[in-house]
């Protein structure tokens, strides 16, 4: 059974998504606008120069010259196509018709312009129209995304006015079929060249689009970069859902890195708490790039928020902590210890119309302590975390770290939110770690220079105890204790006031990063207090 012929339309072009359809409409608008403005420029500048340089030509003669009307009509038709395509949503078949109209319509006008000019044969207006056709088709091939088949059809139709003018010239001079054959030869050459140009440009566009596509996701722009890969804002090609894509480039591939990357996505996907970032998909491209798609959070992390706005009010801090503790409670119940709780890994955003929704992100350093957990992968004998927020046991005995280390880190985050300073500050990583081991924290009210709720301060200092047994023992217990404090509730109106004039700050280069140090290679001098 023969295969039915495929109708000529933009379905053969890369328009399988709304994005490519919109691009097509935008490019046809640009093509029509450019063609119209260039034509207007030739009309007015050419006639102005004719009046200025030739004493025999007057403005009245120009205004009464019939070819000028047809030139004006051709330019106006192109501009009309631009006005139609510059806004709104046009379907593929409509776009195809407008593409043909923006090319064939003006070319017909130029052909009639030459036909009614009553010029002498030696002026060879057929070559003028041929030159216009070459310029028009080249412009279209460069601007409009099109398959070679479409370009060949549009180019052939646009050549008809050229052949008509050449035939008229041959009839007047009695030289037919010479002028027609000559023009036809050049038309064939121009159609071939522009068709090849479209094929090359179309192919490059497809390759560029493919390079930006990961499965059903199309990459938009980079929004972050770290040791475990690069994060891009992306969009699902069919669902139109904003998404964040984290990539692990091929040059970073290694057994440990890939295992950590896979562990991050697998562990995060096990969690369903609304304050944990959601994972949508995971895969590997044919080029060997690992990626996973997650919820796109259009907001601000706590690090940048404090850097730009300064310390937060107690009520807002408690509001954020309770949400984070909800996410950690689920993770800890599943046997997962985050190990990198820090301000940069808590994002405030809007979800379902609710402002100041906290989301815990980046489970790349998670430790699985569940009975079925992968101890080989998670219990690495190394310093893991961000120094300013590492619990003492994470420094001295990483393999023994449990959920209480996350509570220590979260208390350090709360300290930063209230004071604008980390619990301990030093010139080196070793200095900071030594303070975590041996120094008592300065009460946050002293660092903040303002009175804080005594119960909140005592609770945070309890969570910052060196011995895990002396801390609050669970995320649920800490959450209940925070909610029992006599601190005013952070309301929806408060959140709206806090976000009303918010502008995203520039990317901070001083954001603390996670640390991974082999214990076999470290200097243990900082584990003992200096003499």
Coordinates of C-alpha atoms in Angstrom, one line a residue:
X1 CA 0.0 0.0 0.0
X2 CA 1.6 3.3 -1.0
X3 CA 2.4 5.8 1.7
X4 CA 0.1 8.9 1.3
X5 CA 1.8 12.1 0.5
X6 CA 2.6 14.3 3.5
X7 CA 0.8 17.7 3.3
X8 CA 3.1 20.7 3.1
X9 CA 3.0 22.5 6.4
X10 CA 5.2 23.4 9.3
X11 CA 4.6 20.0 10.8
X12 CA 7.8 19.0 9.0
X13 CA 9.7 21.8 10.7
X14 CA 10.8 21.6 14.3
X15 CA 7.5 22.7 15.7
X16 CA 6.5 19.7 17.9
X17 CA 6.4 22.0 20.9
X18 CA 4.8 25.3 21.7
X19 CA 8.2 26.9 22.0
X20 CA 9.2 26.1 18.4
X21 CA 5.8 27.2 17.2
X22 CA 6.3 30.5 19.0
X23 CA 9.8 30.8 17.6
X24 CA 8.5 30.2 14.1
X25 CA 5.9 33.0 14.4
X26 CA 8.5 35.3 15.9
X27 CA 10.9 34.6 13.0
X28 CA 8.2 35.1 10.3
X29 CA 7.3 38.4 11.9
X30 CA 11.0 39.4 11.8
X31 CA 11.4 38.3 8.2
X32 CA 8.3 40.2 7.1
X33 CA 9.3 43.3 9.1
X34 CA 12.8 43.3 7.7
X35 CA 11.6 42.8 4.1
X36 CA 9.0 45.6 4.4
X37 CA 11.4 48.1 5.9
X38 CA 14.2 47.4 3.4
X39 CA 11.6 47.8 0.6
X40 CA 10.4 51.1 2.0
X41 CA 14.0 52.3 2.3
X42 CA 14.6 51.5 -1.4
X43 CA 11.4 53.2 -2.4
X44 CA 11.9 56.5 -0.6
X45 CA 15.7 56.7 -0.7
X46 CA 15.8 55.7 -4.3
X47 CA 13.2 58.2 -5.4
X48 CA 14.7 61.0 -3.2
X49 CA 18.1 60.4 -4.9
X50 CA 16.5 60.4 -8.3
X51 CA 14.9 63.8 -7.6
X52 CA 18.1 65.3 -6.2
X53 CA 20.4 64.0 -8.8
X54 CA 18.3 64.3 -12.0
X55 CA 16.9 67.8 -13.0
X56 CA 14.4 66.1 -15.3
X57 CA 12.7 64.2 -12.4
X58 CA 10.4 66.1 -10.1
X59 CA 8.5 65.0 -7.0
X60 CA 5.2 65.2 -8.9
X61 CA 6.5 62.8 -11.5
X62 CA 7.5 60.4 -8.7
X63 CA 4.1 60.6 -7.1
X64 CA 2.4 60.0 -10.4
X65 CA 4.6 57.1 -11.4
X66 CA 2.5 53.8 -11.4
X67 CA 5.5 51.5 -10.7
X68 CA 6.0 53.4 -7.4
X69 CA 2.5 52.4 -6.3
X70 CA 3.2 48.8 -6.9
X71 CA 6.5 49.1 -5.0
X72 CA 4.6 50.7 -2.2
X73 CA 2.0 47.9 -2.3
X74 CA 4.7 45.2 -2.1
X75 CA 6.4 46.8 0.9
X76 CA 3.0 47.4 2.6
X77 CA 2.0 43.8 2.1
X78 CA 5.2 42.6 3.9
X79 CA 4.6 45.0 6.8
X80 CA 1.0 43.8 7.0
X81 CA 2.2 40.2 7.5
X82 CA 4.5 41.5 10.2
X83 CA 1.6 43.2 12.0
X84 CA -0.5 40.0 11.8
X85 CA 2.3 37.8 13.2
X86 CA 3.8 40.1 15.8
X87 CA 1.2 39.1 18.5
X88 CA -1.4 36.5 19.3
X89 CA -1.3 32.7 18.8
X90 CA -1.3 31.5 15.2
X91 CA -1.6 27.9 14.2
X92 CA 1.0 26.1 12.0
X93 CA -1.1 26.2 8.8
X94 CA -1.7 29.9 9.2
X95 CA 2.0 30.5 9.7
X96 CA 2.8 28.6 6.5
X97 CA 0.3 30.7 4.6
X98 CA 1.8 33.9 6.0
X99 CA 5.3 32.7 5.2
X100 CA 4.3 32.2 1.6
X101 CA 2.4 35.4 1.5
X102 CA 5.3 37.4 2.9
X103 CA 7.4 36.1 0.0
X104 CA 5.1 35.6 -3.0
X105 CA 2.9 38.6 -2.4
X106 CA 5.7 41.3 -2.4
X107 CA 7.4 39.5 -5.3
X108 CA 4.2 39.7 -7.3
X109 CA 4.1 43.4 -6.5
X110 CA 7.7 43.8 -7.7
X111 CA 6.9 41.9 -10.9
X112 CA 3.9 44.1 -11.7
X113 CA 6.0 47.1 -10.9
X114 CA 8.5 46.1 -13.6
X115 CA 5.8 45.2 -16.0
X116 CA 4.0 48.6 -15.9
X117 CA 7.2 50.6 -15.9
X118 CA 7.3 50.8 -19.7
X119 CA 11.1 50.9 -19.5
X120 CA 13.5 50.5 -22.4
X121 CA 14.6 46.9 -23.0
X122 CA 18.2 47.8 -22.3
X123 CA 17.3 48.7 -18.8
X124 CA 16.7 45.0 -18.1
X125 CA 14.2 45.3 -15.4
X126 CA 14.0 41.5 -15.4
X127 CA 17.4 41.5 -13.8
X128 CA 16.3 44.0 -11.2
X129 CA 13.4 41.7 -10.2
X130 CA 15.8 38.8 -10.3
X131 CA 18.1 40.6 -7.9
X132 CA 15.1 41.4 -5.6
X133 CA 14.1 37.7 -5.6
X134 CA 17.7 36.6 -4.7
X135 CA 17.8 39.0 -1.8
X136 CA 14.3 38.1 -0.6
X137 CA 14.9 34.3 -0.7
X138 CA 18.3 34.7 1.0
X139 CA 16.8 36.7 3.7
X140 CA 14.0 34.2 4.3
X141 CA 16.5 31.2 4.3
X142 CA 18.5 33.0 7.0
X143 CA 15.7 34.1 9.3
X144 CA 12.9 31.7 9.0
X145 CA 13.3 28.1 10.4
X146 CA 12.3 25.9 7.5
X147 CA 12.9 22.5 6.0
X148 CA 14.6 22.3 2.6
X149 CA 11.3 21.1 1.1
X150 CA 9.4 24.2 2.2
X151 CA 12.2 26.5 1.1
X152 CA 12.3 24.9 -2.4
X153 CA 8.5 25.3 -2.7
X154 CA 8.4 28.9 -1.5
X155 CA 11.5 29.8 -3.7
X156 CA 9.9 28.3 -6.8
X157 CA 6.7 30.2 -6.3
X158 CA 8.6 33.4 -5.7
X159 CA 10.4 32.9 -9.0
X160 CA 7.3 33.1 -11.1
X161 CA 7.1 36.9 -11.2
X162 CA 10.8 36.9 -12.4
X163 CA 9.9 34.6 -15.2
X164 CA 6.8 36.7 -16.1
X165 CA 8.9 39.9 -16.4
X166 CA 11.5 38.1 -18.5
X167 CA 8.8 36.7 -20.8
X168 CA 7.4 40.2 -21.3
X169 CA 10.9 41.5 -22.1
X170 CA 11.4 38.7 -24.6
X171 CA 8.0 39.4 -26.3
X172 CA 8.9 43.1 -26.7
X173 CA 12.3 42.4 -28.1
X174 CA 11.5 39.2 -30.0
X175 CA 14.3 37.4 -28.2
X176 CA 12.2 34.7 -26.5
X177 CA 13.0 32.2 -25.2
X178 CA 16.4 33.7 -24.4
X179 CA 15.5 36.1 -21.5
X180 CA 13.2 33.5 -20.0
X181 CA 15.8 30.7 -20.1
X182 CA 18.5 33.1 -18.7
X183 CA 16.2 34.2 -15.8
X184 CA 15.0 30.6 -15.2
X185 CA 18.6 29.4 -14.9
X186 CA 19.4 32.0 -12.2
X187 CA 16.1 31.3 -10.4
X188 CA 17.0 27.6 -10.3
X189 CA 20.4 28.4 -8.9
X190 CA 19.0 30.7 -6.3
X191 CA 16.4 28.1 -5.2
X192 CA 19.1 25.5 -4.9
X193 CA 21.4 27.7 -2.9
X194 CA 18.7 28.9 -0.5
X195 CA 17.4 25.4 -0.1
X196 CA 20.8 24.2 0.9
X197 CA 21.2 27.2 3.2
X198 CA 17.9 26.3 4.9
X199 CA 18.9 22.7 5.2
X200 CA 22.2 23.6 6.9
X201 CA 20.6 26.2 9.2
X202 CA 17.6 24.0 10.0
X203 CA 20.0 21.2 10.9
X204 CA 22.1 23.4 13.1
X205 CA 18.9 24.6 14.9
X206 CA 17.8 21.0 15.4
X207 CA 21.2 20.1 16.8
X208 CA 21.2 23.1 19.1
X209 CA 17.7 22.2 20.3
X210 CA 18.7 18.6 20.9
X211 CA 21.8 19.7 22.8
X212 CA 19.5 21.7 25.1
X213 CA 17.1 18.7 25.6
X214 CA 17.3 16.1 28.2
X215 CA 14.6 13.5 27.6
X216 CA 11.4 15.5 27.8
X217 CA 13.1 18.5 29.4
X218 CA 14.4 21.6 27.6
X219 CA 17.2 23.5 29.3
X220 CA 16.7 27.3 29.6
X221 CA 19.5 29.0 31.7
X222 CA 22.0 28.1 34.4
X223 CA 20.9 29.0 37.9
X224 CA 23.6 27.4 40.0
X225 CA 26.8 25.4 40.1
X226 CA 28.6 23.4 42.7
X227 CA 30.8 20.5 43.3
X228 CA 28.2 17.9 42.4
X229 CA 27.1 19.5 39.1
X230 CA 25.3 22.3 37.5
X231 CA 21.7 23.3 38.0
X232 CA 19.6 24.7 35.1
X233 CA 16.2 26.2 34.9
X234 CA 14.3 23.9 32.5
X235 CA 10.8 23.2 31.2
X236 CA 9.0 19.9 30.5
X237 CA 8.3 19.9 26.7
X238 CA 4.7 18.6 27.1
X239 CA 3.6 19.6 30.6
X240 CA 5.0 23.1 30.4
X241 CA 6.0 22.8 34.0
X242 CA 9.0 24.8 35.3
X243 CA 11.7 22.5 36.4
X244 CA 15.2 22.5 37.8
X245 CA 17.6 20.1 36.2
X246 CA 20.8 19.1 37.9
X247 CA 23.5 17.8 35.6
X248 CA 26.6 15.7 36.3
X249 CA 28.9 16.3 33.3
X250 CA 30.8 13.5 31.8
X251 CA 34.2 15.0 32.8
X252 CA 33.2 14.7 36.5
X253 CA 32.2 11.0 36.2
X254 CA 33.9 8.6 38.6
X255 CA 32.6 5.7 40.5
X256 CA 32.3 7.6 43.8
X257 CA 30.8 10.8 42.2
X258 CA 28.2 8.8 40.2
X259 CA 27.3 6.8 43.3
X260 CA 26.8 10.0 45.3
X261 CA 24.8 11.6 42.5
X262 CA 22.5 8.5 42.3
X263 CA 22.3 8.3 46.1
X264 CA 21.1 12.0 46.2
X265 CA 18.3 11.5 43.8
X266 CA 17.2 8.1 45.1
X267 CA 17.2 9.3 48.7
X268 CA 15.4 12.5 47.9
X269 CA 12.8 10.7 45.8
X270 CA 11.9 8.6 48.9
X271 CA 10.7 11.8 50.7
X272 CA 7.3 13.2 50.2
X273 CA 7.1 16.0 52.8
X274 CA 5.9 19.3 51.4
X275 CA 9.0 21.1 52.8
X276 CA 11.4 18.8 50.9
X277 CA 12.2 19.6 47.3
X278 CA 10.3 17.2 45.0
X279 CA 12.1 14.9 42.5
X280 CA 10.4 14.4 39.1
X281 CA 12.7 12.3 37.0
X282 CA 16.2 10.8 36.7
X283 CA 18.2 9.7 33.7
X284 CA 21.3 9.6 31.6
X285 CA 21.8 11.1 28.2
X286 CA 23.4 9.2 25.2
X287 CA 26.4 11.5 25.8
X288 CA 26.9 10.0 29.3
X289 CA 25.5 13.0 31.3
X290 CA 23.6 12.1 34.4
X291 CA 20.7 14.3 35.3
X292 CA 17.7 14.5 37.5
X293 CA 14.7 16.8 37.3
X294 CA 13.3 18.4 40.4
X295 CA 10.9 21.0 41.6
X296 CA 11.9 24.5 40.4
X297 CA 12.0 26.9 43.4
X298 CA 11.6 30.5 42.4
X299 CA 12.6 32.2 45.7
X300 CA 15.7 32.9 47.8
X301 CA 17.8 30.7 50.0
X302 CA 18.4 31.8 53.6
X303 CA 22.1 32.6 53.0
X304 CA 21.2 35.3 50.4
X305 CA 18.2 36.5 52.3
X306 CA 20.3 37.4 55.4
X307 CA 23.1 38.8 53.2
X308 CA 20.7 41.2 51.7
X309 CA 18.2 41.9 54.4
X310 CA 20.1 41.2 57.6
X311 CA 19.0 39.2 60.6
X312 CA 15.4 38.0 60.7
X313 CA 12.8 38.5 63.4
X314 CA 12.3 35.7 65.9
X315 CA 8.8 34.9 64.7
X316 CA 10.0 34.3 61.1
X317 CA 12.9 32.2 62.2
X318 CA 10.6 29.9 64.3
X319 CA 8.2 29.7 61.3
X320 CA 11.1 28.6 59.0
X321 CA 12.6 26.2 61.6
X322 CA 9.3 24.4 62.2
X323 CA 8.9 23.7 58.4
X324 CA 12.5 22.5 58.1
X325 CA 12.1 20.2 61.1
X326 CA 9.0 18.7 59.5
X327 CA 11.1 17.8 56.4
X328 CA 13.9 16.5 58.7
X329 CA 11.5 14.5 60.8
X330 CA 10.4 12.5 57.7
X331 CA 14.0 12.0 56.5
X332 CA 15.2 10.9 60.0
X333 CA 12.3 8.5 60.3
X334 CA 13.4 7.0 56.9
X335 CA 16.9 6.6 58.3
X336 CA 18.4 9.5 56.3
X337 CA 20.7 12.1 57.8
X338 CA 21.1 15.2 55.6
X339 CA 24.6 16.1 56.9
X340 CA 24.7 19.4 55.0
X341 CA 22.0 21.5 56.6
X342 CA 23.0 25.2 56.1
X343 CA 21.3 28.4 55.1
X344 CA 22.1 27.9 51.4
X345 CA 20.2 24.6 51.4
X346 CA 16.9 26.0 52.7
X347 CA 15.0 28.0 50.1
X348 CA 12.0 30.2 50.8
X349 CA 9.5 30.4 48.0
X350 CA 5.8 30.6 47.3
X351 CA 3.7 27.4 47.0
X352 CA 0.0 27.3 46.4
X353 CA -0.3 31.0 47.2
X354 CA 1.5 30.5 50.6
X355 CA 4.6 32.8 50.9
X356 CA 7.6 31.8 53.0
X357 CA 7.3 28.1 52.3
X358 CA 10.6 26.5 53.2
X359 CA 12.1 23.8 51.1
X360 CA 15.1 21.7 52.1
X361 CA 17.3 20.9 49.1
X362 CA 20.6 19.2 48.2
X363 CA 20.6 15.7 49.7
X364 CA 24.0 15.0 48.0
X365 CA 25.8 14.2 51.3
X366 CA 22.9 12.2 52.9
X367 CA 23.8 9.3 55.1
X368 CA 21.5 6.3 55.1
X369 CA 21.4 4.8 58.6
X370 CA 18.3 2.7 58.0
X371 CA 18.6 -1.1 58.5
X372 CA 18.6 -1.6 54.7
X373 CA 20.8 1.4 54.0
X374 CA 24.0 1.2 51.9
X375 CA 26.6 1.5 54.6
X376 CA 29.4 1.3 52.1
X377 CA 28.2 4.3 50.3
X378 CA 27.0 6.4 53.2
X379 CA 29.4 5.7 56.1
X380 CA 32.4 7.3 54.4
X381 CA 35.4 7.8 56.8
X382 CA 35.7 11.5 55.8
X383 CA 34.8 15.0 57.1
X384 CA 31.6 15.8 55.2
X385 CA 29.6 18.9 55.5
X386 CA 30.0 22.7 55.6
X387 CA 32.5 23.7 58.4
X388 CA 30.4 26.5 59.9
X389 CA 27.5 24.1 60.5
X390 CA 29.2 20.8 61.3
X391 CA 28.5 19.0 64.6
X392 CA 31.5 18.0 66.7
X393 CA 30.9 14.3 66.1
X394 CA 30.9 14.9 62.3
X395 CA 34.5 16.1 62.8
X396 CA 35.8 13.5 65.2
X397 CA 33.8 10.5 64.2
X398 CA 31.9 10.9 60.9
X399 CA 30.8 7.2 60.9
X400 CA 28.9 7.8 64.1
X401 CA 26.8 10.7 62.9
X402 CA 23.1 10.4 63.4
X403 CA 20.0 12.7 63.2
X404 CA 21.2 14.8 66.1
X405 CA 24.0 16.2 63.9
X406 CA 21.3 17.7 61.7
X407 CA 19.7 19.3 64.7
X408 CA 23.0 20.9 65.7
X409 CA 23.4 22.2 62.1
X410 CA 19.9 23.6 62.1
X411 CA 20.5 25.4 65.4
X412 CA 23.6 26.9 63.8
X413 CA 21.4 28.0 60.9
X414 CA 18.9 29.6 63.4
X415 CA 21.9 31.4 65.1
X416 CA 22.9 32.8 61.7
X417 CA 19.3 33.9 60.9
X418 CA 19.0 35.7 64.2
X419 CA 22.4 37.3 64.4
X420 CA 23.7 37.6 60.8
X421 CA 26.8 35.7 62.0
X422 CA 27.8 32.0 62.1
X423 CA 28.2 30.4 65.6
X424 CA 32.0 30.2 65.1
X425 CA 34.2 32.2 62.7
X426 CA 37.8 31.6 61.9
X427 CA 40.4 32.2 59.2
X428 CA 40.8 28.5 58.4
X429 CA 38.7 25.4 58.3
X430 CA 40.8 23.9 61.1
X431 CA 40.2 26.9 63.2
X432 CA 36.4 26.7 62.8
X433 CA 36.3 23.0 63.4
X434 CA 38.4 23.4 66.6
X435 CA 35.9 25.9 67.9
X436 CA 33.1 23.5 67.3
X437 CA 35.0 20.9 69.4
X438 CA 36.2 23.0 72.3
X439 CA 34.6 26.5 72.4
X440 CA 31.2 27.4 73.9
X441 CA 29.0 29.5 71.6
X442 CA 28.4 33.1 72.5
X443 CA 24.7 33.5 73.3
X444 CA 22.9 34.7 70.2
X445 CA 21.5 37.7 72.0
X446 CA 25.0 39.0 72.7
X447 CA 26.0 38.5 69.0
X448 CA 22.8 40.1 67.8
X449 CA 23.1 43.1 70.2
X450 CA 19.4 42.8 71.0
X451 CA 17.1 40.9 73.4
X452 CA 15.9 37.6 72.2
X453 CA 13.3 35.3 73.7
X454 CA 15.1 33.5 76.6
X455 CA 13.4 30.2 75.8
X456 CA 14.4 30.3 72.1
X457 CA 18.0 31.2 73.1
X458 CA 18.2 28.4 75.6
X459 CA 16.7 25.9 73.1
X460 CA 19.3 26.8 70.5
X461 CA 22.2 26.6 72.9
X462 CA 20.9 23.2 74.0
X463 CA 21.0 22.0 70.4
X464 CA 24.5 23.3 70.1
X465 CA 25.9 21.1 72.9
X466 CA 29.1 19.2 72.1
X467 CA 27.7 15.9 73.3
X468 CA 24.8 14.6 71.2
X469 CA 23.2 13.1 74.3
X470 CA 22.8 16.6 75.8
X471 CA 20.9 18.0 72.8
X472 CA 17.2 17.8 71.9
X473 CA 16.9 14.3 70.7
X474 CA 14.6 14.5 67.7
X475 CA 13.2 16.9 65.1
X476 CA 9.7 16.3 66.3
X477 CA 10.6 17.2 69.9
X478 CA 12.4 20.3 68.8
X479 CA 9.5 21.4 66.7
X480 CA 7.1 21.0 69.6
X481 CA 9.4 23.0 71.9
X482 CA 9.6 25.8 69.3
X483 CA 5.8 26.0 68.9
X484 CA 5.4 26.1 72.7
X485 CA 7.5 29.3 73.0
X486 CA 5.7 32.5 73.8
X487 CA 6.7 34.1 70.4
X488 CA 4.2 35.8 68.2
X489 CA 3.1 33.7 65.2
X490 CA 4.5 34.7 61.8
X491 CA 1.3 35.4 59.8
X492 CA 0.5 35.5 56.1
X493 CA 0.3 39.3 56.3
X494 CA 3.8 39.3 57.8
X495 CA 5.0 37.2 54.9
X496 CA 3.4 39.4 52.3
X497 CA 5.0 42.5 53.9
X498 CA 8.4 40.7 53.8
X499 CA 8.1 39.8 50.1
X500 CA 6.4 43.0 48.8
X501 CA 9.6 44.8 47.8
X502 CA 11.8 41.7 47.5
X503 CA 14.4 41.7 44.7
X504 CA 16.7 38.8 44.1
X505 CA 20.3 39.6 45.1
X506 CA 23.3 38.8 42.9
X507 CA 24.9 35.5 43.2
X508 CA 27.1 35.4 46.3
X509 CA 30.7 34.2 45.8
X510 CA 31.1 33.9 49.6
X511 CA 28.5 31.2 50.1
X512 CA 30.0 28.4 52.2
X513 CA 30.5 25.2 50.4
X514 CA 30.4 21.6 51.6
X515 CA 33.7 20.0 52.6
X516 CA 34.9 16.5 52.0
X517 CA 38.3 15.6 53.6
X518 CA 39.7 12.1 53.9
X519 CA 40.5 11.4 57.6
X520 CA 43.6 9.6 56.5
X521 CA 45.0 12.8 55.0
X522 CA 43.9 15.4 57.6
X523 CA 46.0 17.1 60.2
X524 CA 44.6 16.1 63.7
X525 CA 46.3 18.9 65.6
X526 CA 43.0 20.9 65.7
X527 CA 41.3 18.0 67.5
X528 CA 43.1 18.9 70.7
X529 CA 42.9 22.2 72.4
X530 CA 45.9 24.4 71.9
X531 CA 48.2 24.7 74.9

